[in-house]
mmCIF file of C-alpha atoms and ligand atoms in Angstrom:
data_model
loop_
_atom_site.group_PDB
_atom_site.id
_atom_site.type_symbol
_atom_site.label_atom_id
_atom_site.label_comp_id
_atom_site.label_asym_id
_atom_site.label_seq_id
_atom_site.Cartn_x
_atom_site.Cartn_y
_atom_site.Cartn_z
ATOM 1 C CA MET A 30 8.793 -13.766 13.323
ATOM 2 C CA LYS A 31 6.231 -11.507 14.991
ATOM 3 C CA GLY A 32 3.835 -8.888 13.660
ATOM 4 C CA LEU A 33 2.496 -5.818 15.450
ATOM 5 C CA ILE A 34 -1.283 -6.181 15.803
ATOM 6 C CA PHE A 35 -3.523 -3.651 17.509
ATOM 7 C CA ASP A 36 -6.771 -5.592 17.545
ATOM 8 C CA ILE A 37 -8.436 -8.820 16.499
ATOM 9 C CA ARG A 38 -12.175 -8.346 16.241
ATOM 10 C CA ARG A 39 -14.454 -11.366 16.130
ATOM 11 C CA PHE A 40 -17.866 -11.575 14.423
ATOM 12 C CA THR A 41 -17.276 -8.662 12.057
ATOM 13 C CA VAL A 42 -19.793 -8.352 9.223
ATOM 14 C CA HIS A 43 -18.546 -5.326 7.255
ATOM 15 C CA ASP A 44 -15.080 -6.519 6.237
ATOM 16 C CA GLY A 45 -16.009 -8.962 3.496
ATOM 17 C CA PRO A 46 -18.703 -11.637 3.086
ATOM 18 C CA GLY A 47 -20.259 -13.569 5.964
ATOM 19 C CA ILE A 48 -19.096 -13.600 9.547
ATOM 20 C CA ARG A 49 -15.379 -12.876 9.874
ATOM 21 C CA SER A 50 -12.503 -12.209 12.209
ATOM 22 C CA THR A 51 -10.609 -9.050 11.335
ATOM 23 C CA ILE A 52 -6.929 -8.737 12.190
ATOM 24 C CA PHE A 53 -5.817 -5.126 12.512
ATOM 25 C CA PHE A 54 -2.142 -4.527 11.693
ATOM 26 C CA LYS A 55 -0.517 -1.561 13.379
ATOM 27 C CA GLY A 56 1.402 0.886 11.205
ATOM 28 C CA CYS A 57 0.262 2.836 8.166
ATOM 29 C CA PRO A 58 2.253 4.784 5.567
ATOM 30 C CA LEU A 59 -0.577 7.329 5.185
ATOM 31 C CA SER A 60 -1.963 9.773 7.729
ATOM 32 C CA CYS A 61 -5.478 10.582 6.487
ATOM 33 C CA LEU A 62 -6.994 13.517 8.342
ATOM 34 C CA TRP A 63 -10.217 11.600 8.913
ATOM 35 C CA CYS A 64 -8.661 8.285 10.082
ATOM 36 C CA HIS A 65 -11.087 6.329 12.289
ATOM 37 C CA ASN A 66 -8.254 4.374 13.847
ATOM 38 C CA PRO A 67 -5.608 6.935 14.820
ATOM 39 C CA GLU A 68 -4.006 4.263 17.001
ATOM 40 C CA SER A 69 -3.313 2.268 13.833
ATOM 41 C CA GLN A 70 -0.898 4.732 12.276
ATOM 42 C CA ASP A 71 2.320 4.471 14.318
ATOM 43 C CA SER A 72 4.378 1.343 13.813
ATOM 44 C CA GLU A 73 5.235 1.014 17.509
ATOM 45 C CA PRO A 74 3.035 0.113 20.511
ATOM 46 C CA GLU A 75 1.373 3.226 21.990
ATOM 47 C CA THR A 76 -0.070 3.984 25.378
ATOM 48 C CA SER A 77 -3.385 5.754 25.789
ATOM 49 C CA VAL A 78 -5.177 6.929 28.913
ATOM 50 C CA LYS A 79 -8.821 6.056 29.600
ATOM 51 C CA THR A 80 -10.821 7.900 32.249
ATOM 52 C CA LEU A 81 -13.342 5.703 34.078
ATOM 53 C CA SER A 82 -16.050 6.892 36.499
ATOM 54 C CA LEU A 83 -17.297 4.806 39.425
ATOM 55 C CA ASP A 84 -19.511 6.059 42.277
ATOM 56 C CA GLY A 85 -18.636 9.675 41.449
ATOM 57 C CA LEU A 86 -14.894 8.949 41.500
ATOM 58 C CA LYS A 87 -12.710 9.215 38.418
ATOM 59 C CA PHE A 88 -9.940 6.729 37.625
ATOM 60 C CA ARG A 89 -7.267 6.907 34.956
ATOM 61 C CA GLU A 90 -6.325 3.648 33.294
ATOM 62 C CA GLU A 91 -3.433 3.200 30.874
ATOM 63 C CA GLU A 92 -3.927 0.915 27.905
ATOM 64 C CA VAL A 93 -1.244 -0.234 25.446
ATOM 65 C CA SER A 94 -2.310 -0.427 21.825
ATOM 66 C CA GLY A 95 -0.237 -2.847 19.767
ATOM 67 C CA ARG A 96 0.992 -6.305 20.650
ATOM 68 C CA TRP A 97 3.724 -8.325 18.953
ATOM 69 C CA MET A 98 2.103 -11.636 17.945
ATOM 70 C CA THR A 99 3.278 -14.798 16.218
ATOM 71 C CA VAL A 100 1.426 -16.420 13.348
ATOM 72 C CA ASP A 101 0.487 -19.319 15.631
ATOM 73 C CA GLU A 102 -1.048 -16.960 18.200
ATOM 74 C CA ILE A 103 -3.196 -15.338 15.510
ATOM 75 C CA LEU A 104 -4.208 -18.708 14.070
ATOM 76 C CA ALA A 105 -5.327 -19.826 17.531
ATOM 77 C CA GLU A 106 -7.581 -16.754 17.778
ATOM 78 C CA VAL A 107 -9.191 -17.082 14.368
ATOM 79 C CA GLU A 108 -9.679 -20.853 14.676
ATOM 80 C CA LYS A 109 -12.132 -20.222 17.547
ATOM 81 C CA ASP A 110 -14.839 -19.097 15.124
ATOM 82 C CA ARG A 111 -14.249 -21.386 12.164
ATOM 83 C CA ILE A 112 -17.732 -22.877 12.478
ATOM 84 C CA PHE A 113 -19.280 -19.413 12.020
ATOM 85 C CA TYR A 114 -17.157 -18.692 8.949
ATOM 86 C CA ASP A 115 -18.120 -22.023 7.422
ATOM 87 C CA GLU A 116 -21.833 -21.565 8.043
ATOM 88 C CA SER A 117 -21.987 -17.946 6.859
ATOM 89 C CA GLY A 118 -19.535 -18.002 3.937
ATOM 90 C CA GLY A 119 -17.161 -15.823 5.947
ATOM 91 C CA GLY A 120 -13.502 -16.013 6.852
ATOM 92 C CA VAL A 121 -10.611 -13.847 7.937
ATOM 93 C CA THR A 122 -9.807 -10.272 6.924
ATOM 94 C CA VAL A 123 -6.443 -8.567 7.325
ATOM 95 C CA SER A 124 -6.835 -4.836 7.863
ATOM 96 C CA GLY A 125 -5.123 -1.984 9.634
ATOM 97 C CA GLY A 126 -3.382 0.395 9.525
ATOM 98 C CA GLU A 127 -1.950 -1.154 6.404
ATOM 99 C CA PRO A 128 -1.214 -4.891 6.397
ATOM 100 C CA ALA A 129 1.350 -4.549 3.577
ATOM 101 C CA PHE A 130 3.395 -2.239 5.834
ATOM 102 C CA GLN A 131 4.670 -5.460 7.484
ATOM 103 C CA PRO A 132 5.219 -7.434 4.264
ATOM 104 C CA ALA A 133 7.304 -10.358 5.540
ATOM 105 C CA PHE A 134 4.992 -11.079 8.461
ATOM 106 C CA LEU A 135 1.894 -10.590 6.312
ATOM 107 C CA SER A 136 3.181 -13.059 3.774
ATOM 108 C CA GLU A 137 3.899 -15.669 6.457
ATOM 109 C CA LEU A 138 0.473 -15.171 8.038
ATOM 110 C CA LEU A 139 -1.391 -15.369 4.717
ATOM 111 C CA SER A 140 0.439 -18.547 3.773
ATOM 112 C CA ALA A 141 -0.573 -20.138 7.095
ATOM 113 C CA LEU A 142 -4.204 -18.973 6.797
ATOM 114 C CA LYS A 143 -4.414 -20.312 3.254
ATOM 115 C CA SER A 144 -2.987 -23.679 4.239
ATOM 116 C CA LYS A 145 -5.778 -23.923 6.841
ATOM 117 C CA GLY A 146 -8.418 -23.255 4.186
ATOM 118 C CA PHE A 147 -9.728 -19.849 5.341
ATOM 119 C CA HIS A 148 -11.342 -17.428 2.904
ATOM 120 C CA ILE A 149 -9.072 -14.372 3.147
ATOM 121 C CA ALA A 150 -9.892 -10.728 2.436
ATOM 122 C CA MET A 151 -7.417 -7.868 2.611
ATOM 123 C CA ASP A 152 -8.411 -4.297 3.366
ATOM 124 C CA THR A 153 -5.661 -2.136 1.882
ATOM 125 C CA CYS A 154 -4.971 1.523 1.178
ATOM 126 C CA GLY A 155 -2.790 0.364 -1.728
ATOM 127 C CA PHE A 156 0.039 2.725 -0.773
ATOM 128 C CA THR A 157 2.854 0.220 -0.982
ATOM 129 C CA SER A 158 5.278 -1.113 -3.567
ATOM 130 C CA TRP A 159 3.930 -3.524 -6.170
ATOM 131 C CA GLU A 160 6.478 -6.066 -4.871
ATOM 132 C CA ASN A 161 4.825 -6.005 -1.440
ATOM 133 C CA LEU A 162 1.330 -6.331 -2.874
ATOM 134 C CA ALA A 163 2.377 -9.068 -5.281
ATOM 135 C CA LEU A 164 3.390 -11.176 -2.253
ATOM 136 C CA THR A 165 -0.314 -11.359 -1.319
ATOM 137 C CA ILE A 166 -1.789 -12.264 -4.708
ATOM 138 C CA ASN A 167 -1.707 -16.050 -4.341
ATOM 139 C CA TYR A 168 -3.429 -15.944 -0.979
ATOM 140 C CA ILE A 169 -6.081 -13.230 -1.138
ATOM 141 C CA ASP A 170 -9.580 -14.178 -2.263
ATOM 142 C CA LEU A 171 -10.969 -10.648 -2.076
ATOM 143 C CA TYR A 172 -9.358 -7.211 -1.911
ATOM 144 C CA LEU A 173 -11.192 -4.355 -0.180
ATOM 145 C CA TYR A 174 -9.344 -1.539 -1.895
ATOM 146 C CA ASP A 175 -9.620 2.013 -0.548
ATOM 147 C CA LEU A 176 -9.936 4.888 -3.000
ATOM 148 C CA LYS A 177 -9.994 8.355 -1.540
ATOM 149 C CA LEU A 178 -9.096 11.230 -3.831
ATOM 150 C CA MET A 179 -8.452 11.096 -7.555
ATOM 151 C CA ASP A 180 -6.677 14.466 -7.675
ATOM 152 C CA ASP A 181 -3.091 13.731 -6.706
ATOM 153 C CA ASP A 182 -2.339 17.111 -5.119
ATOM 154 C CA LEU A 183 -5.417 16.785 -2.913
ATOM 155 C CA HIS A 184 -4.486 13.200 -2.095
ATOM 156 C CA VAL A 185 -1.079 14.345 -0.876
ATOM 157 C CA LYS A 186 -2.651 17.216 1.041
ATOM 158 C CA TYR A 187 -5.216 15.136 2.920
ATOM 159 C CA THR A 188 -3.531 11.727 3.287
ATOM 160 C CA GLY A 189 0.179 12.560 3.269
ATOM 161 C CA GLY A 190 0.921 10.451 0.165
ATOM 162 C CA SER A 191 0.491 10.409 -3.618
ATOM 163 C CA ASN A 192 -2.251 8.311 -5.240
ATOM 164 C CA LYS A 193 -0.101 7.311 -8.245
ATOM 165 C CA GLN A 194 1.191 4.045 -6.790
ATOM 166 C CA ILE A 195 -2.252 3.302 -5.335
ATOM 167 C CA ILE A 196 -3.950 3.537 -8.730
ATOM 168 C CA GLU A 197 -1.148 1.647 -10.503
ATOM 169 C CA ASN A 198 -1.353 -1.177 -7.974
ATOM 170 C CA LEU A 199 -5.131 -1.333 -8.317
ATOM 171 C CA ILE A 200 -4.896 -1.644 -12.102
ATOM 172 C CA LYS A 201 -2.269 -4.391 -11.735
ATOM 173 C CA LEU A 202 -4.481 -6.361 -9.329
ATOM 174 C CA ALA A 203 -7.399 -6.051 -11.753
ATOM 175 C CA ASP A 204 -5.169 -7.173 -14.653
ATOM 176 C CA ALA A 205 -4.116 -10.162 -12.539
ATOM 177 C CA GLY A 206 -7.796 -11.194 -12.420
ATOM 178 C CA LYS A 207 -8.288 -10.576 -8.700
ATOM 179 C CA THR A 208 -11.721 -9.845 -7.215
ATOM 180 C CA ILE A 209 -11.842 -6.344 -5.760
ATOM 181 C CA ILE A 210 -14.426 -4.284 -3.890
ATOM 182 C CA ALA A 211 -13.669 -0.565 -4.175
ATOM 183 C CA ARG A 212 -14.187 1.187 -0.840
ATOM 184 C CA VAL A 213 -14.663 4.935 -0.887
ATOM 185 C CA PRO A 214 -14.707 6.728 2.474
ATOM 186 C CA VAL A 215 -16.779 9.821 1.764
ATOM 187 C CA ILE A 216 -15.536 12.794 3.739
ATOM 188 C CA PRO A 217 -17.561 16.029 3.765
ATOM 189 C CA GLY A 218 -15.753 18.940 2.153
ATOM 190 C CA ILE A 219 -12.742 16.785 1.226
ATOM 191 C CA ASN A 220 -13.668 14.164 -1.371
ATOM 192 C CA ASP A 221 -17.456 14.443 -1.825
ATOM 193 C CA SER A 222 -17.242 16.745 -4.844
ATOM 194 C CA ASP A 223 -18.748 16.005 -8.288
ATOM 195 C CA GLU A 224 -15.231 16.216 -9.756
ATOM 196 C CA ASN A 225 -13.897 13.494 -7.503
ATOM 197 C CA PHE A 226 -16.880 11.217 -8.126
ATOM 198 C CA SER A 227 -16.701 11.726 -11.906
ATOM 199 C CA ALA A 228 -13.018 10.764 -11.904
ATOM 200 C CA LEU A 229 -13.777 7.732 -9.722
ATOM 201 C CA GLN A 230 -16.464 6.601 -12.168
ATOM 202 C CA VAL A 231 -14.032 6.795 -15.094
ATOM 203 C CA LEU A 232 -11.431 4.709 -13.259
ATOM 204 C CA LEU A 233 -13.867 2.105 -11.921
ATOM 205 C CA GLU A 234 -15.539 1.636 -15.287
ATOM 206 C CA GLN A 235 -12.137 0.621 -16.679
ATOM 207 C CA LEU A 236 -11.679 -1.962 -13.927
ATOM 208 C CA LYS A 237 -14.722 -4.122 -14.677
ATOM 209 C CA PRO A 238 -15.089 -7.066 -14.248
ATOM 210 C CA ALA A 239 -12.437 -7.163 -11.475
ATOM 211 C CA VAL A 240 -14.431 -4.466 -9.682
ATOM 212 C CA THR A 241 -18.176 -5.042 -9.714
ATOM 213 C CA GLU A 242 -18.963 -3.785 -6.213
ATOM 214 C CA ILE A 243 -18.444 -0.420 -4.573
ATOM 215 C CA ASN A 244 -18.860 0.421 -0.887
ATOM 216 C CA LEU A 245 -19.519 4.065 -0.073
ATOM 217 C CA LEU A 246 -18.517 4.681 3.534
ATOM 218 C CA PRO A 247 -20.115 7.817 5.016
ATOM 219 C CA TRP A 248 -17.751 9.613 7.390
ATOM 220 C CA HIS A 249 -18.856 9.779 10.998
ATOM 221 C CA ALA A 250 -17.386 11.533 13.995
ATOM 222 C CA ALA A 251 -17.190 8.469 16.253
ATOM 223 C CA ALA A 252 -13.383 8.433 16.500
ATOM 224 C CA GLY A 253 -13.168 11.788 18.327
ATOM 225 C CA ASN A 254 -12.726 10.133 21.693
ATOM 226 C CA LYS A 255 -9.811 8.030 20.444
ATOM 227 C CA TYR A 256 -7.938 11.161 19.291
ATOM 228 C CA MET A 257 -8.309 12.519 22.801
ATOM 229 C CA ARG A 258 -7.119 9.306 24.448
ATOM 230 C CA PHE A 259 -4.037 9.049 22.256
ATOM 231 C CA GLY A 260 -3.254 12.759 22.596
ATOM 232 C CA LYS A 261 -3.532 13.341 18.833
ATOM 233 C CA GLU A 262 -4.954 16.421 17.171
ATOM 234 C CA ASN A 263 -8.442 15.836 15.747
ATOM 235 C CA VAL A 264 -8.723 18.304 12.877
ATOM 236 C CA MET A 265 -12.178 16.918 11.994
ATOM 237 C CA LYS A 266 -13.716 17.709 15.374
ATOM 238 C CA ASN A 267 -16.098 20.358 14.039
ATOM 239 C CA VAL A 268 -17.213 18.419 10.971
ATOM 240 C CA LYS A 269 -20.714 16.918 11.026
ATOM 241 C CA SER A 270 -21.161 13.204 10.371
ATOM 242 C CA MET A 271 -22.643 12.127 7.045
ATOM 243 C CA THR A 272 -25.736 9.962 6.828
ATOM 244 C CA ARG A 273 -26.766 7.199 4.436
ATOM 245 C CA GLU A 274 -29.245 9.624 2.862
ATOM 246 C CA ASP A 275 -26.373 11.931 1.857
ATOM 247 C CA LEU A 276 -25.056 9.185 -0.407
ATOM 248 C CA VAL A 277 -28.227 7.859 -2.026
ATOM 249 C CA CYS A 278 -27.741 9.936 -5.211
ATOM 250 C CA ARG A 279 -24.093 8.860 -5.540
ATOM 251 C CA LYS A 280 -25.171 5.245 -5.092
ATOM 252 C CA LYS A 281 -27.757 5.509 -7.842
ATOM 253 C CA VAL A 282 -25.201 6.888 -10.330
ATOM 254 C CA PHE A 283 -22.906 3.903 -9.801
ATOM 255 C CA GLU A 284 -25.845 1.473 -9.900
ATOM 256 C CA ASP A 285 -26.915 2.910 -13.251
ATOM 257 C CA LEU A 286 -23.416 2.033 -14.492
ATOM 258 C CA GLY A 287 -24.037 -1.596 -13.484
ATOM 259 C CA PHE A 288 -22.171 -1.732 -10.151
ATOM 260 C CA ILE A 289 -23.448 -3.334 -6.973
ATOM 261 C CA VAL A 290 -23.305 -0.495 -4.466
ATOM 262 C CA LYS A 291 -23.591 -0.614 -0.695
ATOM 263 C CA ILE A 292 -23.626 2.327 1.655
ATOM 264 C CA GLY A 293 -21.438 1.168 4.497
ATOM 265 C CA GLY A 294 -19.321 -1.987 4.251
HETATM 266 S S1 SF4 B 345 -5.068 4.581 5.138
HETATM 267 FE FE1 SF4 B 345 -6.649 3.995 6.609
HETATM 268 S S2 SF4 B 345 -5.535 3.420 8.450
HETATM 269 FE FE2 SF4 B 345 -4.109 4.575 7.162
HETATM 270 S S3 SF4 B 345 -4.278 6.669 7.883
HETATM 271 FE FE3 SF4 B 345 -5.692 6.439 6.169
HETATM 272 S S4 SF4 B 345 -7.648 5.930 7.106
HETATM 273 FE FE4 SF4 B 345 -6.063 5.574 8.677
#
């Protein structure tokens, strides 16, 4: 069996504790307007065009995003840095796209990673069936669970999917006793309202002690170039990046409720 992977990044430090390798699955059931990895959304390999300059000359280079890989090929990659995981309390993170969008391959990979003793985190948008997510429960040490908009109509409008299943799955993971970090990408003018944050507080309060940590992720415009390369429309191109300072007040509110809060991952 093979899975479609668009990147394996080594020495990541924002995708769970310690030093990690992050495996990016290609394919996502959502299509968030602000997605930082537009190349992660389609579930087929995609070609992009890079323009390079050398000595005043311009060259166009094609690059394919997405490679079908076996579990053994991925294991060989992540094994290279085992010493760093062990010394830093790190491990391997599956991310995307959405890892649960390739449930059979994900399950096989997680089983292999677990048998090799890696600490495993899963970054998920939660927009999948409970059956798919349940396949991961015995293997995942830490879920990094994205929460975007609490109003369902707005969730559909800005991500292309309802939040009902996402919230139900989150509650089921918490009931199953899993450890979860809630990750909230904060997008100016879309989900940074008091209403959205109040509703998030109510939900997250109910999920203690499964959720004790929250990551607020300020939106930044760095992905603009990728939209151009992949020929995709960037509807956020005129929106200004947020800064850490923009989120200090939000952080304090969650801290006062007893959460550990980080701005950024
Ligand atoms: S869930 Fe994540 S990967 Fe999928 S479209 Fe949204 S931001 Fe992009």
